[in-house]
Amino acid sequence: MRYSHIVFDIDNTLIDTTAAVLHSLQKALREVTGEHREVGQLAPVLGIPGMKAFEVLGIRSPELIFKIYPLWEKYMNAYQHTAYVYEGILALLEYLKNQGHDLGIITSKTARQYETTFIPFGIAGYFQWVITADDTVHHKPGPEPMNAYIWMNDIRPSQVLYVGDSVYDMECAQSAGTDSALALWGCHNPDGIPSTYRFASPEDMEKWFRDGCPA
């Protein structure tokens, strides 16, 4: 078995949460600051921890951040009806599980966000191991979340394939010495993102595994 552990990001890899993340952030920002930012301007926050997102947006005032962040979480729950599991993901997870792969998650969500915005989709049972933003001091794109996963399972980096949609995911894998797969089905700007593999859809990824993971 080429990879004994297949590790997934959540947002825009397993579940399309783009609308929920961006529209809830847009609403929270407007409510607190009175500023309207187009959804496209907010896209750089996708795939990174919430607190890091404020830095990316140029918001450094602790007072503003601690007003915006809880509203963002609140409105995220209100927009959950716009999120959905990507077509083909269930079949992919079922195939990998049946083939004996261990499945894991490394996410920038906090443990609370994992419970409230991922568990309800009913696919958490496929994953034996979960690393959230609460489990490490430093987060993606650094190697610490992946290093924690590797240490937890007492495995080598070469045994892991990390599947994600953003440059932060790919850099996390690269810095930890693991191979990576860019989920093009959820990636908004794939140009220039380094990865070991790229897959257009979950179905393409499943076929690649069925074909023996050709180089």
Coordinates of C-alpha atoms in Angstrom, one line a residue:
M1 CA 0.0 0.0 0.0
R2 CA 1.6 3.2 -1.2
Y3 CA 0.0 5.4 1.4
S4 CA -1.4 3.9 4.6
H5 CA -2.8 7.2 5.8
I6 CA -4.9 9.5 3.7
V7 CA -5.5 12.8 5.5
F8 CA -8.0 15.4 4.4
D9 CA -8.7 19.1 4.9
I10 CA -12.4 19.9 5.5
D11 CA -13.4 23.2 3.9
N12 CA -13.6 23.0 0.1
T13 CA -12.0 19.5 0.2
L14 CA -14.7 17.3 1.8
I15 CA -17.4 20.0 2.0
D16 CA -18.1 23.0 -0.1
T17 CA -18.2 25.7 2.5
T18 CA -17.2 28.7 0.4
A19 CA -20.5 30.5 0.5
A20 CA -21.0 29.9 4.2
V21 CA -17.5 31.1 5.2
L22 CA -17.4 34.2 3.0
H23 CA -21.0 35.5 3.3
S24 CA -20.9 35.0 7.1
L25 CA -17.6 36.9 7.3
Q26 CA -18.9 39.6 5.0
K27 CA -22.0 40.1 7.2
A28 CA -19.9 40.2 10.5
L29 CA -17.5 42.7 9.0
R30 CA -20.2 45.0 7.8
E31 CA -22.1 44.8 11.2
V32 CA -19.0 45.7 13.3
T33 CA -17.1 48.1 11.0
G34 CA -19.8 49.4 8.7
E35 CA -17.5 48.4 5.8
H36 CA -18.8 46.4 2.9
R37 CA -16.3 44.1 1.2
E38 CA -17.2 42.1 -1.8
V39 CA -17.1 38.3 -1.4
G40 CA -14.2 38.1 -3.9
Q41 CA -12.1 40.3 -1.7
L42 CA -12.5 37.9 1.2
A43 CA -11.5 34.8 -0.7
P44 CA -7.9 34.8 0.7
V45 CA -9.2 33.8 4.1
L46 CA -10.2 30.4 2.8
G47 CA -8.3 27.5 4.3
I48 CA -6.6 29.3 7.2
P49 CA -7.4 29.6 10.9
G50 CA -9.9 32.3 11.7
M51 CA -7.4 34.5 13.7
K52 CA -4.9 34.3 10.9
A53 CA -7.7 35.5 8.5
F54 CA -7.8 38.8 10.2
E55 CA -4.1 39.4 9.6
V56 CA -4.6 38.6 5.9
L57 CA -7.5 41.1 5.8
G58 CA -5.3 43.8 7.5
I59 CA -7.4 43.8 10.7
R60 CA -5.0 44.0 13.6
S61 CA -7.1 45.7 16.3
P62 CA -7.8 43.2 19.1
E63 CA -10.9 45.1 19.9
L64 CA -12.3 44.7 16.4
I65 CA -11.2 41.1 16.1
F66 CA -12.9 40.0 19.3
K67 CA -16.1 41.7 18.1
I68 CA -16.0 40.3 14.6
Y69 CA -14.9 36.7 15.4
P70 CA -17.9 35.5 17.5
L71 CA -20.3 37.1 15.0
W72 CA -18.5 35.3 12.1
E73 CA -19.0 32.0 13.9
K74 CA -22.7 32.8 14.7
Y75 CA -23.5 33.7 11.1
M76 CA -21.5 30.7 9.8
N77 CA -24.1 28.5 11.5
A78 CA -26.8 30.5 9.9
Y79 CA -25.3 29.9 6.5
Q80 CA -24.8 26.2 7.0
H81 CA -27.6 25.4 4.7
T82 CA -25.4 26.5 1.8
A83 CA -22.7 24.0 2.6
Y84 CA -22.7 20.4 1.2
V85 CA -20.5 17.3 0.8
Y86 CA -19.0 17.2 -2.6
E87 CA -20.3 14.7 -5.0
G88 CA -18.1 11.6 -5.1
I89 CA -16.6 12.1 -1.6
L90 CA -18.7 9.4 0.1
A91 CA -17.7 6.9 -2.6
L92 CA -14.0 7.9 -2.3
L93 CA -14.1 7.5 1.5
E94 CA -15.9 4.2 1.4
Y95 CA -13.4 2.8 -1.1
L96 CA -10.3 4.0 0.9
K97 CA -11.8 2.6 4.1
N98 CA -12.6 -0.8 2.4
Q99 CA -9.0 -0.9 1.1
G100 CA -7.6 -0.6 4.6
H101 CA -6.4 2.9 4.5
D102 CA -6.5 4.9 7.8
L103 CA -8.3 8.2 7.2
G104 CA -7.6 11.4 9.1
I105 CA -8.4 15.1 9.1
I106 CA -6.1 18.1 9.6
T107 CA -8.3 21.2 9.7
S108 CA -7.9 24.9 10.6
K109 CA -11.3 24.7 12.3
T110 CA -11.3 24.8 16.1
A111 CA -12.6 21.8 18.0
R112 CA -15.9 23.6 18.6
Q113 CA -16.2 24.5 14.9
Y114 CA -15.5 20.9 14.0
E115 CA -18.3 19.8 16.3
T116 CA -20.9 22.3 15.0
T117 CA -20.0 22.7 11.3
F118 CA -18.7 19.2 10.3
I119 CA -20.2 16.6 12.6
P120 CA -23.7 17.3 11.3
F121 CA -22.8 16.2 7.8
G122 CA -22.6 12.6 9.0
I123 CA -19.2 11.6 7.5
A124 CA -17.0 12.0 10.6
G125 CA -17.2 8.3 11.3
Y126 CA -14.9 7.6 8.4
F127 CA -12.0 9.4 10.2
Q128 CA -10.0 7.7 12.9
W129 CA -7.8 10.7 13.6
V130 CA -8.5 14.5 13.8
I131 CA -6.2 17.4 14.3
T132 CA -7.9 20.7 14.8
A133 CA -6.5 24.2 15.3
D134 CA -6.7 23.7 19.0
D135 CA -4.3 20.8 19.0
T136 CA -1.2 22.7 18.0
V137 CA 0.4 26.1 18.8
H138 CA 1.3 26.8 15.2
H139 CA -1.1 26.0 12.3
K140 CA -1.0 25.6 8.5
P141 CA 1.0 26.4 6.4
G142 CA 3.6 25.3 9.0
P143 CA 4.4 21.6 9.5
E144 CA 3.2 21.3 13.1
P145 CA -0.3 19.9 12.5
M146 CA 1.1 17.2 10.2
N147 CA 4.0 16.5 12.5
A148 CA 1.4 16.0 15.3
Y149 CA -0.5 13.6 13.2
I150 CA 2.6 11.6 12.3
W151 CA 3.7 11.5 15.9
M152 CA 0.2 10.5 17.1
N153 CA 0.2 7.5 14.7
D154 CA 3.9 6.6 15.0
I155 CA 4.3 6.6 11.2
R156 CA 6.8 8.0 8.6
P157 CA 6.0 11.0 6.5
S158 CA 6.2 8.8 3.4
Q159 CA 3.2 6.9 4.6
V160 CA 0.9 10.0 4.4
L161 CA -0.9 11.7 1.6
Y162 CA -2.5 15.0 2.5
V163 CA -5.5 16.1 0.4
G164 CA -6.4 19.8 0.5
D165 CA -7.6 22.7 -1.6
S166 CA -5.3 25.5 -0.7
V167 CA -1.6 26.6 -0.8
Y168 CA -1.6 26.4 3.0
D169 CA -2.5 22.7 2.9
M170 CA 0.2 21.9 0.3
E171 CA 2.8 23.9 2.2
C172 CA 1.9 22.1 5.4
A173 CA 2.5 18.8 3.7
Q174 CA 5.7 19.8 2.0
S175 CA 7.2 21.3 5.1
A176 CA 6.4 18.0 7.0
G177 CA 7.9 15.9 4.3
T178 CA 4.6 14.2 3.2
D179 CA 3.2 14.0 -0.3
S180 CA 0.2 16.1 -1.2
A181 CA -2.8 16.1 -3.5
L182 CA -4.5 19.3 -4.6
A183 CA -8.3 19.0 -4.7
L184 CA -9.0 21.0 -7.8
W185 CA -12.7 20.6 -7.3
G186 CA -12.6 23.0 -4.4
C187 CA -9.5 25.1 -5.2
H188 CA -10.3 28.6 -6.4
N189 CA -6.8 29.6 -7.6
P190 CA -4.7 26.5 -8.4
D191 CA -2.1 28.3 -10.5
G192 CA 1.3 28.3 -8.8
I193 CA 0.3 26.0 -6.0
P194 CA 3.0 23.2 -5.7
S195 CA 1.6 19.7 -5.0
T196 CA 2.7 16.1 -5.6
Y197 CA -0.6 15.3 -7.4
R198 CA -3.6 17.1 -8.7
F199 CA -7.1 15.7 -9.1
A200 CA -10.0 17.3 -10.9
S201 CA -12.7 15.4 -8.9
P202 CA -13.1 12.9 -6.1
E203 CA -14.0 10.4 -8.8
D204 CA -10.6 11.0 -10.5
M205 CA -8.8 10.5 -7.2
E206 CA -10.7 7.2 -6.5
K207 CA -9.7 6.0 -10.0
W208 CA -6.1 6.8 -9.3
F209 CA -6.2 4.7 -6.2
R210 CA -7.9 1.9 -8.1
D211 CA -5.2 2.1 -10.7
G212 CA -2.5 1.6 -8.1
C213 CA -1.4 5.2 -7.5
P214 CA 0.6 5.6 -10.7
A215 CA 3.4 8.2 -10.6

